[in-house]
Amino acid sequence: MTTTPAVTGPSRDLRVTLPRVLRMEWIKFWSLRSTIYTLAITALLTIGVGSLVSGVIGTGDGGPGQDDFSDPASMSLGGVMLAALATAALGVLTSTSEYASGMIRATLAAVPARLPVLWAKVIVFAAVSFVLMLATSLVAFLAGQAILSSRGFTSVTLADPGVFRAVVGAAVYLTGAGLIGLAVGALLRNTAGAVTTVVGALFVLPVLIQLLPASWDDSIFPYLPSNAAGSFMAVEAASPSLSAWPGLAVFTGYIAVLLAGAAVLLKRRDA
Amino acid sequence: MIEVNDLSKRYGEKLAVDSLSFAVRPGVVTGFLGPNGAGKSTTMRVIMGLDRPTSGQVRVNGRSYARLKAPLQEIGALLEAKAIHPGRSAYHHLLSLAASNGIDKGRVLDVIDMVGLSEVARKRAGGFSLGMGQRLGIASALLGDPRIVMLDEPVNGLDPEGVLWIRNLLKSLAGQGRTVFVSSHLMSEMALIAEDLIVIGRGRLLSAGPIAEFIAQASTRSVRVRSPQAASLGGVLVGEGVTVTNTEPGVLEVTGLDPAEIGERAAAAGLVLHELSPQEASLEEAFMELTRDAVEYHATAGALATAGRTN
């Protein structure tokens, strides 16, 4: 233990740049065990539930109806909606854990412009999540189709129309749910509040909305974030859903608006 | 150099900092003193660009914080101990902060060594004691080898060895020509390390300047003397510019003489001393007196404002 810090020359370039802030967020992201656990749980849920659905579909009392098999791809991606809970929670924690511990003050002192911190979190989270979730969705799809075909049911390949888009769409949804979590976490700065809000918006609202009169339900339902995402994860759009590209536009619109709000407040509020 | 100009910060109804102006110069340790809730931490958060001033401005090395290009090289701060994710190691915590300013891994290892955390740096920080958290905070303040070091209550939670270490560290940092700004609510701690002193109470500036001046303008220093021959001793000591008061049987409170002179005069007269102690408490009392006034003034003002509203 020495008491005198080494004095270094003033010529060293210690400016804050976006690549450097990206590196900061990359180190933060990977230096928590909870990140790795959550990503592992997401992959297990996506692949496990997809395989389970593919393995048990049609074994019930009534036998498989024709409708059940119109979209074999969606069966193998049956775990995605559940797995999105995990990525959404990870996204929330990416923002809120800094406020819970007080580290945000050290972070913002190191990056006085503030906004690069938010963008770096978004970029690191989106890149890592998209790559891993794309691999996960592919594995879930291939495993599910193999199970379906081994049981003598109809299966599809990535070359069939709309199938590749649905598999990529699953990775987009898993990543997007996390970004929604990240943005809501940055807005609310509180883990419990943000998790509740995101779970409510992505998972509870679509159920509650179905209790509304049909005319209301039909005009709101397709525009909810998870239903908009459902449209680009389905090989064929089912009424009253949006078709794939408008669905993607609505879903990314939610993310953009939430992140813009988070950016404005990050810049304005006291840390 | 830190310059605070007519700074005010309001949180809702509460005016935490009220028209505060002061400057912190390089090369000395400047103490920032005030009772709990006086606005010290708020002022430091505003200096670090974390809280936006309601009015007034702050300059760090001549610039506003948000405009610093290489902030960690300009100013390093410890604002709260244990501001670290409990699941992350001290090493990764510091490495991430360093990365944002392009500071290399070698420097991270250096500061970890400097604060004595090498053995625990790779462990999850959730198990850190308050003292270890303080050391980590100091390590993060030193990361960029900054020209200004600003620490909020750094001795909190440190063991005696740690307190001594921090005193020496701060003095050596100031000796290297850096600006060192340290808050405390303990006058006694400030008296040991600070050359300059800024005292605030209820968000207002109460006193600023060299600590020697503060001591001089504070109540006169006294020496407590205990002797079985107190009456005779009093006769030997009393004289021009010297007052002797008999506070309790066998005890004298002497002002105008330092302990050495008292001891020498007693020896010359062949008188026995049982105690000879300089009364530093007068400094603490002066500080409390100063801040108590501020508290009372504001409490009265607050009561009047409330009365005005209810009418």
XYZ file of C-alpha atoms in Angstrom:
582
model
C 0.000 0.000 0.000
C 1.587 3.235 -1.102
C 0.255 6.639 -0.223
C 1.435 8.597 -3.223
C -0.346 8.069 -6.527
C 1.840 7.836 -9.587
C 1.664 11.138 -11.384
C 1.271 10.587 -15.072
C 1.892 13.036 -17.844
C -0.866 15.401 -18.876
C -0.486 14.350 -22.493
C -2.421 11.111 -22.050
C -5.622 11.085 -24.047
C -8.348 10.395 -21.511
C -11.301 11.846 -23.350
C -14.703 10.214 -23.216
C -15.709 8.701 -26.557
C -18.657 6.509 -27.536
C -16.450 3.440 -28.161
C -15.021 3.885 -24.656
C -18.470 4.187 -23.126
C -19.462 1.054 -25.063
C -16.509 -0.700 -23.486
C -17.641 0.452 -20.041
C -21.128 -0.945 -20.589
C -19.730 -4.162 -22.069
C -17.622 -4.712 -18.931
C -20.597 -3.930 -16.673
C -22.867 -6.269 -18.646
C -20.584 -9.292 -18.460
C -19.231 -8.785 -14.955
C -22.477 -9.847 -13.274
C -23.343 -13.484 -12.818
C -27.016 -12.568 -12.973
C -26.568 -11.569 -16.644
C -25.253 -14.984 -17.535
C -27.916 -16.788 -15.493
C -30.712 -14.743 -17.051
C -29.459 -15.307 -20.587
C -29.145 -19.044 -19.871
C -32.699 -19.143 -18.489
C -33.977 -17.338 -21.570
C -32.307 -19.867 -23.864
C -33.565 -22.808 -21.792
C -37.137 -21.498 -21.764
C -37.150 -20.796 -25.493
C -35.719 -24.174 -26.485
C -37.331 -26.205 -23.677
C -40.877 -24.927 -24.001
C -40.668 -25.040 -27.810
C -39.551 -28.655 -27.692
C -42.185 -29.492 -25.095
C -44.987 -27.996 -27.183
C -43.705 -29.791 -30.259
C -43.476 -33.035 -28.283
C -46.899 -33.050 -26.646
C -49.086 -31.332 -29.223
C -51.769 -33.653 -30.471
C -51.542 -36.086 -27.537
C -54.602 -34.603 -25.779
C -58.102 -36.084 -25.760
C -59.587 -34.403 -28.811
C -56.686 -35.209 -31.106
C -54.998 -32.589 -33.207
C -57.330 -30.289 -35.070
C -56.394 -29.013 -38.512
C -55.802 -25.509 -37.086
C -53.155 -26.693 -34.698
C -50.875 -27.532 -37.542
C -51.291 -24.553 -39.794
C -48.097 -23.024 -38.363
C -45.594 -25.652 -37.188
C -42.939 -22.950 -36.826
C -44.932 -21.222 -34.079
C -45.058 -24.443 -32.037
C -41.294 -24.700 -31.946
C -41.176 -21.021 -30.957
C -43.845 -21.544 -28.272
C -41.400 -20.635 -25.489
C -40.580 -17.184 -26.794
C -43.402 -15.279 -25.114
C -42.436 -16.738 -21.734
C -38.712 -16.265 -22.342
C -39.364 -12.603 -23.109
C -40.171 -12.189 -19.402
C -36.554 -13.049 -18.664
C -35.043 -10.689 -21.252
C -37.410 -7.922 -20.168
C -36.260 -8.373 -16.574
C -32.621 -8.334 -17.681
C -33.263 -5.128 -19.593
C -34.895 -3.535 -16.542
C -31.954 -4.492 -14.332
C -29.448 -3.107 -16.828
C -30.879 0.317 -16.001
C -32.250 0.065 -12.489
C -29.385 -1.771 -10.790
C -27.257 1.341 -11.242
C -29.823 3.414 -9.412
C -30.337 0.811 -6.684
C -26.625 0.708 -5.867
C -25.886 4.385 -6.481
C -23.352 3.505 -9.155
C -25.230 5.722 -11.602
C -23.551 8.724 -9.985
C -20.102 7.303 -10.657
C -21.184 6.422 -14.195
C -22.553 9.883 -14.970
C -19.581 11.581 -13.329
C -17.374 9.594 -15.714
C -19.575 10.452 -18.705
C -20.875 13.996 -18.132
C -22.725 14.113 -21.468
C -24.947 11.334 -20.038
C -26.689 10.260 -23.251
C -23.769 8.096 -24.463
C -24.415 5.933 -21.381
C -27.978 5.210 -22.491
C -27.006 4.588 -26.106
C -24.137 2.326 -25.053
C -26.439 0.300 -22.822
C -28.900 -0.051 -25.705
C -26.218 -1.055 -28.205
C -24.521 -3.580 -25.917
C -27.811 -5.090 -24.809
C -29.288 -5.217 -28.317
C -26.175 -6.686 -29.917
C -25.557 -9.361 -27.285
C -29.199 -10.248 -26.943
C -29.899 -10.382 -30.681
C -26.936 -12.644 -31.448
C -27.664 -15.042 -28.584
C -31.424 -15.031 -29.090
C -31.085 -15.628 -32.810
C -28.971 -18.692 -32.089
C -31.472 -19.753 -29.422
C -34.463 -19.308 -31.738
C -32.729 -21.282 -34.474
C -31.985 -24.145 -32.103
C -35.557 -24.043 -30.764
C -36.937 -24.056 -34.302
C -34.733 -26.876 -35.565
C -35.296 -28.996 -32.447
C -39.050 -28.412 -32.575
C -39.304 -29.297 -36.265
C -37.192 -32.418 -35.759
C -39.496 -33.508 -32.924
C -42.634 -32.814 -34.994
C -41.334 -34.667 -38.000
C -40.156 -37.635 -35.884
C -43.728 -37.891 -34.581
C -45.066 -37.944 -38.110
C -46.545 -34.432 -38.024
C -46.137 -31.721 -40.633
C -42.914 -29.754 -40.272
C -41.367 -26.848 -42.145
C -37.866 -25.685 -43.030
C -36.244 -22.252 -42.935
C -36.639 -22.135 -46.731
C -40.446 -22.198 -46.514
C -42.154 -18.815 -46.995
C -42.183 -16.644 -43.903
C -40.430 -19.186 -41.695
C -36.994 -17.586 -41.573
C -38.631 -14.224 -40.899
C -40.578 -15.759 -37.995
C -37.412 -17.237 -36.473
C -35.532 -13.945 -36.786
C -38.682 -12.237 -35.492
C -38.473 -14.305 -32.306
C -34.959 -12.960 -31.687
C -36.208 -9.446 -32.446
C -39.028 -9.825 -29.931
C -36.798 -11.235 -27.204
C -34.336 -8.394 -27.751
C -37.073 -5.778 -28.076
C -38.746 -6.886 -24.839
C -35.386 -6.361 -23.154
C -35.031 -2.898 -24.675
C -38.525 -1.995 -23.493
C -37.434 -3.155 -20.041
C -34.238 -1.116 -20.304
C -36.128 2.024 -21.309
C -38.852 1.630 -18.669
C -36.149 0.928 -16.089
C -34.375 4.140 -17.081
C -37.671 6.055 -16.860
C -38.796 4.693 -13.494
C -35.333 4.053 -11.931
C -36.899 1.434 -9.691
C -36.659 -2.315 -10.270
C -39.977 -3.410 -8.806
C -41.944 -0.647 -10.489
C -40.312 -1.205 -13.851
C -40.692 -5.003 -13.824
C -44.351 -4.648 -12.861
C -44.963 -2.086 -15.601
C -43.264 -4.129 -18.294
C -44.918 -7.402 -17.293
C -48.246 -5.580 -17.196
C -47.796 -4.027 -20.626
C -46.385 -7.081 -22.385
C -48.222 -9.939 -20.714
C -51.243 -8.826 -18.704
C -52.666 -6.098 -20.924
C -53.251 -8.431 -23.923
C -55.368 -10.670 -21.674
C -57.281 -7.829 -20.022
C -58.012 -6.149 -23.338
C -59.927 -9.206 -24.477
C -62.476 -8.490 -21.770
C -63.426 -5.283 -23.577
C -66.306 -5.211 -26.082
C -65.265 -6.854 -29.363
C -65.200 -3.624 -31.386
C -62.779 -1.986 -28.921
C -60.775 -5.147 -28.553
C -60.289 -5.485 -32.324
C -59.092 -1.924 -32.729
C -56.663 -1.947 -29.774
C -55.515 -5.561 -29.607
C -53.276 -5.622 -32.718
C -51.387 -2.547 -31.550
C -50.301 -3.812 -28.146
C -46.533 -4.372 -28.144
C -46.614 -8.129 -27.651
C -49.361 -8.594 -30.264
C -47.560 -6.392 -32.749
C -44.526 -8.594 -32.150
C -46.682 -11.717 -32.512
C -47.499 -10.645 -36.038
C -43.907 -10.837 -37.220
C -43.266 -14.048 -35.316
C -46.175 -15.793 -37.035
C -45.649 -17.325 -40.475
C -49.155 -16.280 -41.467
C -50.921 -13.358 -39.857
C -54.196 -14.253 -38.140
C -57.040 -11.717 -37.938
C -57.247 -9.267 -36.174
C -53.432 -9.089 -36.079
C -51.345 -6.726 -38.151
C -49.295 -8.235 -40.929
C -45.601 -8.766 -40.313
C -43.981 -5.478 -41.395
C -46.562 -3.095 -39.931
C -46.289 -5.189 -36.773
C -42.527 -4.684 -36.724
C -42.995 -0.948 -37.280
C -45.426 -0.678 -34.356
C -43.173 -2.730 -32.080
C -40.020 -0.725 -32.864
C -42.113 2.439 -32.535
C -42.833 1.580 -28.895
C -39.138 1.013 -28.244
C -38.150 4.263 -29.974
C -40.687 6.340 -28.044
C -39.736 4.812 -24.693
C -36.020 5.285 -25.332
C -36.579 8.870 -26.434
C -38.456 9.511 -23.189
C -35.679 7.854 -21.203
C -33.086 10.003 -22.995
C -34.935 13.248 -22.279
C -35.335 12.409 -18.599
C -31.759 11.163 -18.236
C -30.535 14.505 -19.527
C -32.912 16.553 -17.401
C -33.245 14.855 -14.073
C -30.913 15.015 -11.101
C -29.045 11.740 -10.834
C -9.732 24.717 -8.672
C -13.425 24.603 -7.831
C -15.485 27.785 -8.018
C -19.023 27.982 -6.706
C -20.891 31.186 -7.560
C -24.147 32.153 -5.899
C -25.321 28.542 -5.982
C -28.828 27.643 -4.877
C -30.484 24.256 -5.048
C -34.095 23.659 -4.173
C -35.726 20.240 -3.791
C -39.440 20.907 -3.820
C -40.112 23.031 -0.730
C -36.668 22.591 0.754
C -33.891 25.012 -0.095
C -30.890 22.726 0.375
C -28.260 25.221 -0.780
C -28.847 28.958 -0.448
C -26.781 31.514 -2.439
C -23.519 29.747 -1.706
C -20.242 31.122 -3.063
C -16.723 29.908 -2.413
C -13.569 28.809 -4.179
C -11.340 25.852 -3.423
C -7.697 26.453 -4.307
C -5.080 23.908 -5.339
C -2.164 22.822 -3.189
C -3.931 22.595 0.162
C -6.550 20.419 1.802
C -9.804 22.349 2.080
C -12.286 21.149 4.641
C -15.993 21.460 3.932
C -17.682 21.526 7.269
C -21.264 21.646 8.400
C -23.741 19.686 10.468
C -25.683 16.843 8.870
C -28.203 18.227 6.414
C -26.283 21.465 5.912
C -26.098 20.936 2.146
C -22.554 19.588 1.810
C -23.476 16.514 -0.232
C -25.887 18.507 -2.372
C -23.173 21.029 -3.165
C -20.800 18.224 -4.097
C -23.403 16.574 -6.340
C -23.909 19.891 -8.133
C -20.136 20.292 -8.554
C -20.065 16.831 -10.157
C -22.819 17.792 -12.579
C -25.170 15.217 -11.054
C -27.754 17.664 -9.742
C -28.731 20.727 -11.707
C -28.461 24.016 -9.797
C -31.698 25.928 -9.280
C -29.621 29.056 -9.795
C -25.975 30.033 -9.825
C -23.111 28.131 -11.325
C -20.174 25.900 -10.606
C -16.826 25.759 -12.419
C -14.448 22.825 -12.276
C -11.002 23.851 -13.513
C -12.734 26.747 -15.216
C -15.454 24.751 -16.968
C -18.920 23.529 -16.163
C -18.857 19.799 -15.423
C -20.945 18.784 -18.421
C -18.304 20.314 -20.704
C -15.359 18.362 -19.337
C -13.865 16.193 -22.082
C -11.730 14.017 -19.824
C -13.651 14.287 -16.541
C -11.796 11.648 -14.541
C -8.527 13.416 -15.235
C -9.968 16.715 -14.023
C -11.801 15.639 -10.880
C -12.209 12.405 -8.959
C -14.923 12.172 -6.356
C -16.131 9.898 -3.612
C -19.748 10.842 -3.036
C -21.061 7.788 -1.235
C -19.425 4.625 -0.021
C -20.467 1.285 -1.482
C -22.016 2.782 -4.610
C -21.270 -0.488 -6.339
C -23.458 -3.317 -7.590
C -23.246 -5.980 -4.855
C -22.777 -8.687 -7.473
C -19.830 -7.044 -9.191
C -16.209 -7.198 -8.097
C -14.295 -4.068 -7.153
C -11.932 -4.815 -10.022
C -14.664 -4.899 -12.678
C -16.391 -1.885 -11.129
C -13.229 0.188 -11.457
C -12.322 -1.340 -14.810
C -15.674 -0.273 -16.279
C -15.355 3.300 -14.992
C -11.761 3.459 -16.231
C -12.775 2.190 -19.674
C -15.173 5.090 -20.215
C -12.275 7.544 -19.993
C -9.694 5.410 -21.760
C -7.770 4.659 -18.569
C -5.812 1.431 -18.818
C -5.993 -1.711 -16.727
C -2.587 -1.039 -15.179
C -3.887 2.097 -13.522
C -6.891 0.154 -12.173
C -4.550 -2.342 -10.520
C -2.420 0.539 -9.192
C -5.297 2.292 -7.442
C -6.572 -1.003 -6.018
C -3.120 -1.536 -4.548
C -2.928 2.071 -3.370
C -6.098 1.731 -1.264
C -5.171 -1.714 0.015
C -7.956 -3.732 -1.609
C -5.787 -6.085 -3.684
C -6.790 -9.186 -1.761
C -10.532 -8.666 -2.133
C -10.672 -6.899 -5.500
C -11.885 -9.988 -7.374
C -14.613 -10.852 -4.892
C -18.220 -9.760 -5.149
C -18.523 -6.364 -3.472
C -21.770 -7.275 -1.691
C -19.738 -8.493 1.279
C -17.683 -5.326 1.628
C -17.688 -3.493 4.940
C -18.350 0.243 5.008
C -14.627 0.843 5.389
C -13.827 -1.290 2.344
C -16.554 0.568 0.457
C -14.867 3.864 1.375
C -11.520 2.566 0.143
C -13.142 1.475 -3.107
C -14.724 4.906 -3.494
C -11.355 6.538 -2.940
C -9.797 4.194 -5.503
C -12.403 5.281 -8.031
C -11.755 8.942 -7.204
C -8.042 8.460 -7.917
C -8.524 6.462 -11.154
C -7.877 9.306 -13.561
C -4.973 10.747 -11.535
C -7.139 13.880 -11.233
C -6.139 17.472 -10.557
C -9.006 17.754 -8.067
C -9.915 15.145 -5.479
C -13.263 15.620 -3.760
C -14.359 13.288 -0.978
C -17.646 13.325 0.931
C -17.134 12.159 4.528
C -14.218 9.851 3.660
C -13.365 8.813 7.223
C -16.838 7.400 7.910
C -16.564 3.716 8.649
C -12.781 3.610 8.546
C -10.800 2.009 11.333
C -8.133 4.124 13.102
C -5.444 2.864 10.761
C -7.644 3.793 7.817
C -8.287 7.260 9.225
C -4.564 7.858 9.596
C -3.998 6.575 6.066
C -6.587 8.918 4.611
C -5.087 11.920 6.421
C -1.665 11.174 4.996
C -3.081 10.475 1.558
C -4.971 13.776 1.435
C -1.963 15.750 2.606
C 0.284 14.102 0.042
C -2.242 14.752 -2.736
C -2.366 18.413 -1.763
C 1.416 18.454 -1.527
C 1.553 17.403 -5.172
C -0.308 20.586 -6.032
C -3.759 19.055 -6.393
C -6.973 20.599 -5.170
C -8.279 18.499 -2.283
C -11.804 19.140 -1.036
C -13.068 17.027 1.839
C -16.349 17.231 3.690
C -16.951 16.277 7.268
C -19.352 17.026 10.070
C -16.478 16.639 12.553
C -14.529 19.784 13.344
C -11.862 17.740 15.117
C -11.127 15.768 11.947
C -10.913 18.935 9.861
C -8.604 20.568 12.386
C -6.129 17.744 11.768
C -6.041 17.742 7.990
C -7.355 20.978 6.535
C -5.525 24.229 5.872
C -8.546 26.016 4.462
C -12.022 25.694 5.846
C -15.449 26.318 4.362
C -18.239 26.125 6.917
C -21.897 25.978 5.930
C -25.126 25.616 7.844
C -28.599 25.240 6.371
C -27.180 25.723 2.912
C -25.591 29.087 3.691
C -21.949 30.026 3.894
C -20.958 30.705 7.501
C -17.210 31.037 7.221
C -14.501 30.583 4.587
C -10.757 30.995 4.779
C -7.616 29.564 6.342
C -8.340 27.335 9.312
C -5.868 29.368 11.391
C -8.111 32.402 10.977
C -11.131 30.397 11.940
C -9.361 29.265 15.073
C -8.252 32.801 15.868
C -11.710 34.258 15.469
C -13.204 31.376 17.370
C -13.120 31.478 21.128
C -9.742 31.888 22.789
C -7.746 28.760 23.368
C -7.416 27.603 26.918
C -5.353 25.087 28.827
C -6.801 22.909 31.539
C -4.478 22.530 34.512
C -5.060 20.226 37.461
C -2.900 20.675 40.525
C -3.147 19.916 44.257
C -1.653 23.413 44.726
C -4.109 25.136 42.420
C -4.334 28.350 44.423
C -0.561 28.912 44.481
C -0.298 27.973 40.829
C -2.953 30.507 39.908
C -0.855 33.215 41.576
C 2.231 32.183 39.594
C 0.408 32.152 36.270
C -1.793 35.212 36.396
C -0.459 38.336 34.717
C -0.620 40.554 31.644
C -2.902 38.961 29.004
C -3.407 35.834 31.073
C -6.674 34.841 32.692
C -7.028 32.031 35.168
C -10.410 30.718 36.199
C -11.020 28.162 38.876
C -13.696 25.966 37.309
C -13.775 23.259 39.998
C -11.673 22.474 43.044
C -8.075 21.799 41.995
C -8.691 22.676 38.337
C -7.680 25.865 36.516
C -8.742 27.042 33.058
C -5.861 29.161 31.716
C -5.938 31.368 28.642
C -3.048 33.413 27.277
C -0.334 30.874 28.011
C 0.559 27.723 26.121
C 1.051 24.412 27.971
C 4.857 24.634 27.772
C 4.956 28.016 29.510
C 2.578 26.835 32.216
C 4.676 23.739 32.842
C 7.890 25.767 33.015
C 6.443 28.318 35.443
C 5.059 25.555 37.656
C 8.433 23.801 37.684
C 10.231 27.053 38.491
C 7.892 27.572 41.443
C 8.239 23.913 42.493
C 4.510 23.212 42.059
C 3.073 19.795 41.237
C 0.905 19.312 38.096
C -1.502 16.388 37.649
C -2.880 17.454 34.298
C -1.876 19.903 31.612
C -4.129 19.687 28.538
C -4.811 22.115 25.707
C -8.568 22.503 25.250
C -9.250 21.788 21.569
C -12.936 21.499 22.391
C -13.236 25.263 22.141
C -12.855 24.876 18.364
C -15.610 22.306 18.257
C -17.744 24.578 20.391
C -17.064 27.537 18.131
C -18.194 25.456 15.174
C -21.324 24.322 16.959
C -22.064 27.884 18.038
C -21.664 29.069 14.450
C -23.927 26.405 12.992
C -26.456 26.523 15.817
C -27.108 30.178 15.014
C -27.791 29.303 11.408
C -30.151 26.531 12.386
C -32.076 28.810 14.729
C -32.304 31.605 12.200
C -33.772 29.304 9.596
C -36.130 27.568 11.975
C -37.583 30.964 12.889
C -37.887 31.994 9.275
C -39.587 28.688 8.475
C -42.061 29.117 11.331
C -42.930 32.626 10.144
C -43.480 31.416 6.596
C -45.776 28.676 7.825
C -47.716 31.119 9.990
C -48.068 33.417 6.994
C -49.605 30.672 4.906
C -52.134 29.567 7.480
C -53.465 33.114 7.974
